CSV table of C-alpha atoms and ligand atoms in Angstrom, one decimal:
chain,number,residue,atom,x,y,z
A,1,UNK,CA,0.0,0.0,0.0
A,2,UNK,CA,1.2,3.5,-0.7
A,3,UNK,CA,2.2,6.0,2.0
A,4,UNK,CA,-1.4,7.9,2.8
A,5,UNK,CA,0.0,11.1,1.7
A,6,UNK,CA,-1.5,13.0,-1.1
A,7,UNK,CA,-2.3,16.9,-2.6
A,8,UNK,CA,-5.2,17.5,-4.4
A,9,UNK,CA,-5.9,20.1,-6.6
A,10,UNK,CA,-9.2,21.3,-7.1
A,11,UNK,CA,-9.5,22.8,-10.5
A,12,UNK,CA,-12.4,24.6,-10.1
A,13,UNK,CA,-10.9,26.4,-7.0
A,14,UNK,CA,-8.5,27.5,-9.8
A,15,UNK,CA,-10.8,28.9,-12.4
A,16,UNK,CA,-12.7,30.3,-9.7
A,17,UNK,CA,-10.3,32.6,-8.8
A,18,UNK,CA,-9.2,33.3,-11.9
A,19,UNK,CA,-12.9,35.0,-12.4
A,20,UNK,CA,-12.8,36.8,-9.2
A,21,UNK,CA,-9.8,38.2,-10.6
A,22,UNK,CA,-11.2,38.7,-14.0
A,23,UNK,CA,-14.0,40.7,-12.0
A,24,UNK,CA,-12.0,43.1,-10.6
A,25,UNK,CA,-11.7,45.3,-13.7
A,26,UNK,CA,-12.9,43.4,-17.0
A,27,UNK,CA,-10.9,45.3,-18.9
A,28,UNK,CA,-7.7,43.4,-18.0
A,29,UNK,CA,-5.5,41.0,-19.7
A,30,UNK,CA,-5.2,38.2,-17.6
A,31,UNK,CA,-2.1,36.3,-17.5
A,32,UNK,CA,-1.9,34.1,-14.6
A,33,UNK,CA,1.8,32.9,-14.2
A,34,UNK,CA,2.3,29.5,-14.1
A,35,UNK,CA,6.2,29.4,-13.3
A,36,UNK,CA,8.1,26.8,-10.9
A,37,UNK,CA,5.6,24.0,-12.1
A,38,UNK,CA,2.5,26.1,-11.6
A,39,UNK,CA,3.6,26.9,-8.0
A,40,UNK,CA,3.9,23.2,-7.3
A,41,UNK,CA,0.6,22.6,-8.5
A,42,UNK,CA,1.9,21.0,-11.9
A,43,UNK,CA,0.9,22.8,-14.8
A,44,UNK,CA,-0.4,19.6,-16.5
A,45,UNK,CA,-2.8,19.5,-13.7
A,46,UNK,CA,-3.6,23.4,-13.7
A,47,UNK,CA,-3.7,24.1,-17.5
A,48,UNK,CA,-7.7,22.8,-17.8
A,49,UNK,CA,-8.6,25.7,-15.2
A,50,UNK,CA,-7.3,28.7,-16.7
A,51,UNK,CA,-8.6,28.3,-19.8
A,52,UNK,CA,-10.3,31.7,-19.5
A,53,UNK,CA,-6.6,33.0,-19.2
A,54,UNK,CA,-5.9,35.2,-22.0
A,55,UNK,CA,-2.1,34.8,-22.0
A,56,UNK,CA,-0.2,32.4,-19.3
A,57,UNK,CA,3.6,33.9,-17.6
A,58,UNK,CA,6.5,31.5,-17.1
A,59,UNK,CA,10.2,31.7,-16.7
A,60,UNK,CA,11.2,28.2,-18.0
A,61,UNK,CA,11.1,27.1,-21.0
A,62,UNK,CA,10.9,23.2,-20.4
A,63,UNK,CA,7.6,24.7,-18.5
A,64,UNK,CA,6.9,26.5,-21.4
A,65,UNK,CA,7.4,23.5,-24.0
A,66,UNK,CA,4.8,21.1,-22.2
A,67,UNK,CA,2.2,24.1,-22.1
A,68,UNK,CA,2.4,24.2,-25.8
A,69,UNK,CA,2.4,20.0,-25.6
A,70,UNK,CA,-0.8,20.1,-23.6
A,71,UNK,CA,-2.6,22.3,-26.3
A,72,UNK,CA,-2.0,25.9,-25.1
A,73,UNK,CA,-2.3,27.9,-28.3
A,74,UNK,CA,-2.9,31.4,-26.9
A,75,UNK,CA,0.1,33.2,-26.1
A,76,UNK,CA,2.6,32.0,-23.2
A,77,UNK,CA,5.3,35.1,-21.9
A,78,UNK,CA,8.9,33.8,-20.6
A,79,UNK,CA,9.1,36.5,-17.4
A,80,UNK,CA,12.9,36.6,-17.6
A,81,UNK,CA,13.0,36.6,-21.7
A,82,UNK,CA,15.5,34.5,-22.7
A,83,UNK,CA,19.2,33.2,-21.3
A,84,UNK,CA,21.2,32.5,-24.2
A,85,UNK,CA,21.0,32.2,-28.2
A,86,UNK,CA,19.5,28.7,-28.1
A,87,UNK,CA,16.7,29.7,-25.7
A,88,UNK,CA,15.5,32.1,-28.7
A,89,UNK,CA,15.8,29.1,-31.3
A,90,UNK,CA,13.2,27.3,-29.0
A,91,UNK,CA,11.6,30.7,-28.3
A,92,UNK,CA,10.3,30.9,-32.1
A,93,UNK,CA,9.7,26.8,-32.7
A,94,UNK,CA,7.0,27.1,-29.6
A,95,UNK,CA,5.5,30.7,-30.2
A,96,UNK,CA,6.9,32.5,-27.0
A,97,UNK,CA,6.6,35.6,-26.2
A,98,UNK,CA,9.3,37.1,-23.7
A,99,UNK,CA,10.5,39.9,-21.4
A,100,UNK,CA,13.9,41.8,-22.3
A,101,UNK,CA,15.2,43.3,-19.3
A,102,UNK,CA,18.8,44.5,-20.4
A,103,UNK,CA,20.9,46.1,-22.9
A,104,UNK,CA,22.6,42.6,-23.5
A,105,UNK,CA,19.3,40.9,-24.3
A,106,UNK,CA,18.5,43.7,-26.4
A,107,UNK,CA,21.8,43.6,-28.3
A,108,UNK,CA,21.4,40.0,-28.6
A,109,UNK,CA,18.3,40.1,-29.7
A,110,UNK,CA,18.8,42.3,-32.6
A,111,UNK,CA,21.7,39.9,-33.8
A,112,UNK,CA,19.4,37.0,-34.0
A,113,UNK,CA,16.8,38.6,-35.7
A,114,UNK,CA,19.1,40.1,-38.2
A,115,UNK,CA,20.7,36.3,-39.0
A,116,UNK,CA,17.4,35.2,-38.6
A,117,UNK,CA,16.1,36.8,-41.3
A,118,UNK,CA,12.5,36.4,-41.7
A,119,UNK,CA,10.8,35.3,-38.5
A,120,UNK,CA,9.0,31.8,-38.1
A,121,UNK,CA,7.2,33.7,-35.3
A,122,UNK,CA,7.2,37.3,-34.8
A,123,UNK,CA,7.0,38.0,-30.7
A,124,UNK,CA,5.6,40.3,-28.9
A,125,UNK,CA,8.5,41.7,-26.2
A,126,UNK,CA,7.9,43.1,-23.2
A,127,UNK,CA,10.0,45.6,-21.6
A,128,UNK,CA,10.9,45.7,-18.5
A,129,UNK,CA,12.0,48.6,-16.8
A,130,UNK,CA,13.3,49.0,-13.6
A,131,UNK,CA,11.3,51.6,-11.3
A,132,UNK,CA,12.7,50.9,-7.9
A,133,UNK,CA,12.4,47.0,-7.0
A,134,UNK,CA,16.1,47.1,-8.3
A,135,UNK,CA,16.2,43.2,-9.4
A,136,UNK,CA,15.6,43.5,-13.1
A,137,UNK,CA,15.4,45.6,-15.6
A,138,UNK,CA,16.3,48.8,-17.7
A,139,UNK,CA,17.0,52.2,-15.3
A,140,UNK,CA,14.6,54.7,-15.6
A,141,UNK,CA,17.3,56.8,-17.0
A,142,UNK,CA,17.9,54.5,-19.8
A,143,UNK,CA,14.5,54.1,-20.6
A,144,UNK,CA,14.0,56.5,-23.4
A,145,UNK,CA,17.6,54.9,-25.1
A,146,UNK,CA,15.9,51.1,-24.8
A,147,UNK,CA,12.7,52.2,-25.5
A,148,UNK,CA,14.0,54.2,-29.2
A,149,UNK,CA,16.0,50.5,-29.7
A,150,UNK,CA,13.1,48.6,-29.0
A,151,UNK,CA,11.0,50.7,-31.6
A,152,UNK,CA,13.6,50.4,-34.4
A,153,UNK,CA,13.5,46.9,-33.5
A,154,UNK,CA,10.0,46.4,-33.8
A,155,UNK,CA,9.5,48.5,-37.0
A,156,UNK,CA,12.3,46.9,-38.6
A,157,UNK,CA,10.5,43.2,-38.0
A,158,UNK,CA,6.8,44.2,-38.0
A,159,UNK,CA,6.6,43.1,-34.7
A,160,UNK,CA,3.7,43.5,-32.4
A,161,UNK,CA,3.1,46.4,-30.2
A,162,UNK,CA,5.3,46.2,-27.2
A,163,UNK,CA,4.1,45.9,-23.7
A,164,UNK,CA,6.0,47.9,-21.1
A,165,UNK,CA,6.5,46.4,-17.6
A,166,UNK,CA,7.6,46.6,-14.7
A,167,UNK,CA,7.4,44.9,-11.4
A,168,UNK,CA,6.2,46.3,-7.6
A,169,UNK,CA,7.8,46.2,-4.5
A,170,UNK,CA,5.7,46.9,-1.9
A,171,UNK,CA,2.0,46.2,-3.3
A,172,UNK,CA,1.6,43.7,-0.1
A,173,UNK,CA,2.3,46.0,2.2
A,174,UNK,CA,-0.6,47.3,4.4
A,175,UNK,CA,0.9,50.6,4.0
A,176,UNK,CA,1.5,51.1,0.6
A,177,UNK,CA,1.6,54.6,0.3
A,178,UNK,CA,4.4,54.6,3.3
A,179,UNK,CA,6.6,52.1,1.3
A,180,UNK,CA,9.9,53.3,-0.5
A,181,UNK,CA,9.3,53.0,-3.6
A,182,UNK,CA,5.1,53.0,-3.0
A,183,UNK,CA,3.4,51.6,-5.9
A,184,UNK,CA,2.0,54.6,-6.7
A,185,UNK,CA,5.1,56.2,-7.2
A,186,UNK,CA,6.4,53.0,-9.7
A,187,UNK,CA,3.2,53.5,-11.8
A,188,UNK,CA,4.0,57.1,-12.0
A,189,UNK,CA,7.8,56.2,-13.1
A,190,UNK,CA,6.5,53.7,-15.6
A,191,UNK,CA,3.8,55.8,-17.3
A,192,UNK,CA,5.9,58.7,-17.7
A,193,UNK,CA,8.0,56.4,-19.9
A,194,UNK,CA,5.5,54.8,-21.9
A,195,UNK,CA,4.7,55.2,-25.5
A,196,UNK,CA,1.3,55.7,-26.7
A,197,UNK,CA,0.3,53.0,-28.2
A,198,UNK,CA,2.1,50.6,-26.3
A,199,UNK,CA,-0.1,48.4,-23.6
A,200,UNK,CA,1.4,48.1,-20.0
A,201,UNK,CA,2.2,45.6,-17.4
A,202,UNK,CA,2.5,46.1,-13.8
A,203,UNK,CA,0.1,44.3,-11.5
A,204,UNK,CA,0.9,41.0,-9.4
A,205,UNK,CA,-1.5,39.0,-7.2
A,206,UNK,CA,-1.1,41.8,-4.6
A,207,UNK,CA,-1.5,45.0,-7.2
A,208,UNK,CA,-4.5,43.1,-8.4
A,209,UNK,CA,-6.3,42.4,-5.3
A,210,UNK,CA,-5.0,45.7,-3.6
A,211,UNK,CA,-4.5,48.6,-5.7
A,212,UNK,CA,-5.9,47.3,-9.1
A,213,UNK,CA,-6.0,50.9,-10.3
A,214,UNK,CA,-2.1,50.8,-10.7
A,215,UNK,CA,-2.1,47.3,-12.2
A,216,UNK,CA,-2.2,48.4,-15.7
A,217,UNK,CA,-3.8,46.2,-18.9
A,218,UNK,CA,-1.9,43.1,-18.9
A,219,UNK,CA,-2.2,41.9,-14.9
A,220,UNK,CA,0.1,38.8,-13.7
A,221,UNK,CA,-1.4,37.4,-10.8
A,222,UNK,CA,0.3,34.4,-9.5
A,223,UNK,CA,-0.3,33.0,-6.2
A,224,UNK,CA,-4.0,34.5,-5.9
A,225,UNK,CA,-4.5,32.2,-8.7
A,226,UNK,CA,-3.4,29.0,-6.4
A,227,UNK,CA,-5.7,30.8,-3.6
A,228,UNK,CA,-2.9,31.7,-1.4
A,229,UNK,CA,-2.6,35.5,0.0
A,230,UNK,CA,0.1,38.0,-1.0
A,231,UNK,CA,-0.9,39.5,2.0
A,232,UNK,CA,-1.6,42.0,3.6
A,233,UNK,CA,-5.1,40.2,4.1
A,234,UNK,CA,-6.3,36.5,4.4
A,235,UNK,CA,-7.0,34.7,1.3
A,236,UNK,CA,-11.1,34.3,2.2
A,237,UNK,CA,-11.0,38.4,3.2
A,238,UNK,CA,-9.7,38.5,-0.8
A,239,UNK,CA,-12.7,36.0,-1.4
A,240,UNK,CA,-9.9,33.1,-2.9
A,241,UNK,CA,-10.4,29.4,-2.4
A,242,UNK,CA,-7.3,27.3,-2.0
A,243,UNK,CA,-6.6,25.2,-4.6
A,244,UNK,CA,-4.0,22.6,-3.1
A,245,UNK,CA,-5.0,20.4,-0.2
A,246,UNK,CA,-2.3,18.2,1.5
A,247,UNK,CA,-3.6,15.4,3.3
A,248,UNK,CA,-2.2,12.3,5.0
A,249,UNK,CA,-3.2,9.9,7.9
A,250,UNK,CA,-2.4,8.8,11.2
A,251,UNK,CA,-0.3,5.8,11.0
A,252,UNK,CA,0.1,5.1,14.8
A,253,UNK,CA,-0.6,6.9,18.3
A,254,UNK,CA,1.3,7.2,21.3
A,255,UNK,CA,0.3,7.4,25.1
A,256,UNK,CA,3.1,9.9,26.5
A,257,UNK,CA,2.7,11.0,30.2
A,258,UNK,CA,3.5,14.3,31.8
A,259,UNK,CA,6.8,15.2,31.2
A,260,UNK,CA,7.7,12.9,28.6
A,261,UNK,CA,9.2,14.2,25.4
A,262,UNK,CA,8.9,13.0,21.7
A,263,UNK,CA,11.0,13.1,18.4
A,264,UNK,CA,14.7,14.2,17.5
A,265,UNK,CA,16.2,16.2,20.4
A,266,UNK,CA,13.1,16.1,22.6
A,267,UNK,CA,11.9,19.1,21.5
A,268,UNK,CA,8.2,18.8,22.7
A,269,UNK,CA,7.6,17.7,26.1
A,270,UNK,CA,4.1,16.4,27.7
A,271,UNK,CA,2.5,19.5,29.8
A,272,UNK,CA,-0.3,16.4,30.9
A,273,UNK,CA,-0.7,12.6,30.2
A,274,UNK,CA,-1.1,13.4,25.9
A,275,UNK,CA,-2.1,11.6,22.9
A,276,UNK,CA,0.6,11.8,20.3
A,277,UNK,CA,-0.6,10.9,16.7
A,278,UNK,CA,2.1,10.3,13.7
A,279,UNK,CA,1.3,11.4,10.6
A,280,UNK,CA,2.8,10.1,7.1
A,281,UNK,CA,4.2,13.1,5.8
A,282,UNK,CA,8.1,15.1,6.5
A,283,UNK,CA,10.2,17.2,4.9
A,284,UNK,CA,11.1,14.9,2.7
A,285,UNK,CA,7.2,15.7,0.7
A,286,UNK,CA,8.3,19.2,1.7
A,287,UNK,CA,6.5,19.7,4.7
A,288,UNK,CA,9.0,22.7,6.0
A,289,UNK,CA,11.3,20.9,8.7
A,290,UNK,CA,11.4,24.2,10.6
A,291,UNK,CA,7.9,24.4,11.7
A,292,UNK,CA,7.9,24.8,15.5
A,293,UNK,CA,5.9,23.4,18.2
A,294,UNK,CA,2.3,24.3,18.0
A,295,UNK,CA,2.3,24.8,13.9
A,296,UNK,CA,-1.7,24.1,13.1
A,297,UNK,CA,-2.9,20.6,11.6
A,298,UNK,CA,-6.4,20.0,11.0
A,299,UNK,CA,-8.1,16.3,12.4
A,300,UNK,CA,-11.7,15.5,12.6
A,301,UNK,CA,-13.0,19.3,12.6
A,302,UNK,CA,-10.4,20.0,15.4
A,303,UNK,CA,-6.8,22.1,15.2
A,304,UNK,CA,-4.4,19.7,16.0
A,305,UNK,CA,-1.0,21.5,17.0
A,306,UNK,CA,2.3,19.9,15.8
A,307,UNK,CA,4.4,18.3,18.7
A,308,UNK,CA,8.0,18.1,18.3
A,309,UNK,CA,10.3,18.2,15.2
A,310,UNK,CA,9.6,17.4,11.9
A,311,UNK,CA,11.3,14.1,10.4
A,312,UNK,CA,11.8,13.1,7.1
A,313,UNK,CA,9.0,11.0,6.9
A,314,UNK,CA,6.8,12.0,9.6
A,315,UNK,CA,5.6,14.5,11.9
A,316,UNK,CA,3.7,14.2,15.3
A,317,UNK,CA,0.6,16.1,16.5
A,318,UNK,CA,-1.0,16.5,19.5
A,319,UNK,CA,-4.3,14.6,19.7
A,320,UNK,CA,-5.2,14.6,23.4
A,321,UNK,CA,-7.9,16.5,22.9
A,322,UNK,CA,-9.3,15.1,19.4
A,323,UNK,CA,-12.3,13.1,19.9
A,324,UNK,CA,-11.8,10.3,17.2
A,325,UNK,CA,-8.7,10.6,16.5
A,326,UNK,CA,-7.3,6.8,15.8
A,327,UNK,CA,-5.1,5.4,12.8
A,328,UNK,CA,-6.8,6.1,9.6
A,329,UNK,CA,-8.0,9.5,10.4
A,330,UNK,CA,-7.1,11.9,7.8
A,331,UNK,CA,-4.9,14.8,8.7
A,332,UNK,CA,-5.2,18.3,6.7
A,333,UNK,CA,-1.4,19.5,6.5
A,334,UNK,CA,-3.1,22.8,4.7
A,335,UNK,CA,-6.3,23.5,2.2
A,336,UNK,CA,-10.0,23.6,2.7
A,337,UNK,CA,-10.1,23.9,6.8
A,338,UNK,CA,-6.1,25.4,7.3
A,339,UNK,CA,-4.9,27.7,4.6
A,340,UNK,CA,-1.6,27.3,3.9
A,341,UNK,CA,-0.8,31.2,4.5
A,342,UNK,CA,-1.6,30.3,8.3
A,343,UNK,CA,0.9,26.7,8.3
A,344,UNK,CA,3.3,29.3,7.0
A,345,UNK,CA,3.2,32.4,9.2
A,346,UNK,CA,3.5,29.7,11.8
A,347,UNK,CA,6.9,28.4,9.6
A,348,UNK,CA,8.4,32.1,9.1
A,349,UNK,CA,7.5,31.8,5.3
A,350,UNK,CA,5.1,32.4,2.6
A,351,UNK,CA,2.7,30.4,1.3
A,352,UNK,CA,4.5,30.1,-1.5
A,353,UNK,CA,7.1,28.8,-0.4
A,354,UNK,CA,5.6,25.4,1.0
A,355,UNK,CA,3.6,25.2,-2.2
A,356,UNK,CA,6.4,25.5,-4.5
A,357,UNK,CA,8.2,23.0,-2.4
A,358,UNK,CA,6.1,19.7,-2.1
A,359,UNK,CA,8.6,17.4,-3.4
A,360,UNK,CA,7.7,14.7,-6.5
A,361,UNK,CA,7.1,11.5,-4.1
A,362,UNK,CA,3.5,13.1,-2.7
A,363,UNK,CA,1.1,12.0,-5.5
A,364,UNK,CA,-1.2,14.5,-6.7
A,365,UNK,CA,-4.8,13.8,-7.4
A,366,UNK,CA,-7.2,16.9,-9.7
A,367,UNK,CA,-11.0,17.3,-9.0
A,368,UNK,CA,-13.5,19.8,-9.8
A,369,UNK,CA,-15.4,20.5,-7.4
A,370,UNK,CA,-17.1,24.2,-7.4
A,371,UNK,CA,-18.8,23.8,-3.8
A,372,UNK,CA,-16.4,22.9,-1.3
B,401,PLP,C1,6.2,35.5,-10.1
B,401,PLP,C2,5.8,36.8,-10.8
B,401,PLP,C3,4.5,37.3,-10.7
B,401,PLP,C4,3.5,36.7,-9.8
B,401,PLP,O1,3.6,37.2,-8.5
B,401,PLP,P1,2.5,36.8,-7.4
B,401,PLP,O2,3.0,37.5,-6.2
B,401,PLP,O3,2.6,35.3,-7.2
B,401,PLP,O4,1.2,37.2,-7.9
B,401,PLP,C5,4.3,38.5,-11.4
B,401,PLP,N1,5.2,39.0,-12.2
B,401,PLP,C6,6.5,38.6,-12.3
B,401,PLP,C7,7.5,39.3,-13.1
B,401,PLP,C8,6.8,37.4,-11.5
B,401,PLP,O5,8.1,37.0,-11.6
């Protein structure tokens, strides 16, 4: 028999949320992004609920191969443009679209397309600038320079319209307007650089959901889409439904009395005679291996706190008070009943981090189910 652990991803959670999003102004370009295997989510499992997508964001281009494999024929964007000459070989055979964020991609750019002679596929690019997140992208100061390159460029290939974008900082942040660079003062940066007839790009899952006016016409929402938070409020304030559910069972119990401890080091230690249920899932499925005493598990209807450290297989709970609780009983690591943004405020991290890191052995099941 297989170990009892499993994720499920509920599809309809997925295109759910992409509507809400959709909602918010229905004007927008949606392009959820689907990078790091769909946030752990697999993208082969994802693709079927975000077929109201109008575009789809990803950074790699294996990821971007098997979207075209599953029957994605709408546009996909590579987020980080390409790497090196080869990537734009494969760039053209699959269609891509794809960000250019510096003066080398530019300049190499121009040299493919020039030995390239006429294009197979003639890409849309999208230009990133730089507006104080100071990770990628062309200065503000250079803007005009690779904005007047990118023009020549596109007139010179009768390429499509260009899409200038950039990315925020701060658009989690319950004070926004306090923030260094606010988002306000990006958008401001960006639009002053902007060409006419050129569509923009600036809103992630936290833009979207918190200051959607600044978000511009082609919005990139990425974890809202998995119906995880990118703060500063909780997912079901934003009105999201998760979309992952990890799940295992109790494979044994323990009787510990007062003042016993349990696991590696003897980290947790019996305040009262206890009931210590192990669980088939570690850090080895990607359960994070930090989480600390107390970290939230959900059993028969009840929170059941976790109780000593994590081990590579298993983890133990505390049951004691859990009426039911026996071998068998299924134990919600996050999902439906414990969003994942709580397991990770508990675990010093994101949400997106323990989604993105549930590890190939936990097998993954889809549904659609629109009422749960
Ligand atoms: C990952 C990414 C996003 C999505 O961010 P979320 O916070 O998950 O919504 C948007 N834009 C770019 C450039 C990204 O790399």
């Amino acid at each position: 028999m297989p170990r009892p652990i499993r994720a499920v991803v509920n599809l309809a959670a997925i295109a759910y949320n992409l509507e809400l999003i959709k909602k918010i102004q229905p004007e927008w370009h949606c392009m959820p992004v689907v990078k790091a295997n769909a946030y752990g989510h697999g993208l082969e499992r994802v693709v079927n609920g975000l077929q109201a997508a109008d575009l789809l964001a990803t950074l790699e281009l294996d990821g971007a191969a098997k979207l075209r494999a599953l029957g994605w024929n709408k546009p996909i964007v590579l987020l980080e443009g390409f790497f090196n000459q080869s990537d734009l070989i494969d760039a053209q055979a699959l269609k891509l679209d794809f960000v250019v964020h510096s003066d080398a991609q530019l300049d190499a750019l121009a040299l493919f397309f020039q030995a390239a002679g006429k294009l197979a596929y003639k890409p849309r690019l999208f230009i990133k600038l730089n507006t104080g997140m100071n990770r990628l992208g062309f200065p503000e100061e250079q803007a005009a320079a690779a904005i007047a390159s990118v023009k020549a460029l596109v007139q010179q290939h009768e390429l499509p319209a260009p899409v200038l974008m950039t990315h925020f900082a701060n658009a989690d942040a319950a004070d926004m307007r306090a923030q260094r660079p606010s988002p306000a003062r990006q958008h401001t940066a960006l639009m002053a650089a902007k060409p006419d007839e050129w569509l923009c790009s600036l809103g992630n899952s936290a833009a979207v959901l918190n200051c959607p006016e600044l978000a511009g016409n082609i919005v990139r929402p990425g974890i809202a889409i998995y119906g995880a938070s990118p703060g500063p409020r909780t997912a079901a304030e934003y009105g999201l439904r998760p979309a992952m559910q990890l799940c295992s069972e109790i494979i044994a119990l323990q009787k510990v009395s007062a003042g016993q401890r349990v696991g590696y080091g003897s980290r947790w230690q019996a305040p009262i005679d206890s009931t210590i249920a192990v669980v088939a899932c570690g850090y080895a499925d990607g359960y994070p291996r930090h989480a600390p005493d107390g970290t939230p598990t959900w059993v028969n209807g009840h929170v059941a706190p976790l109780a000593g450290r994590v081990s590579m297989d298993m983890l133990t709970i505390d049951v004691t008070h859990i009426p039911g609780a026996q071998v068998g009983s299924v134990v919600q690591l996050w999902g439906e009943q414990l969003p994942v943004d709580t397991v990770a405020g508990h675990c010093g991290t994101i949400a997106y981090e323990l989604l993105c890191a549930v590890t190939p052995r936990v097998p993954f099941t889809v549904i659609d189910q629109p009422n749960i």
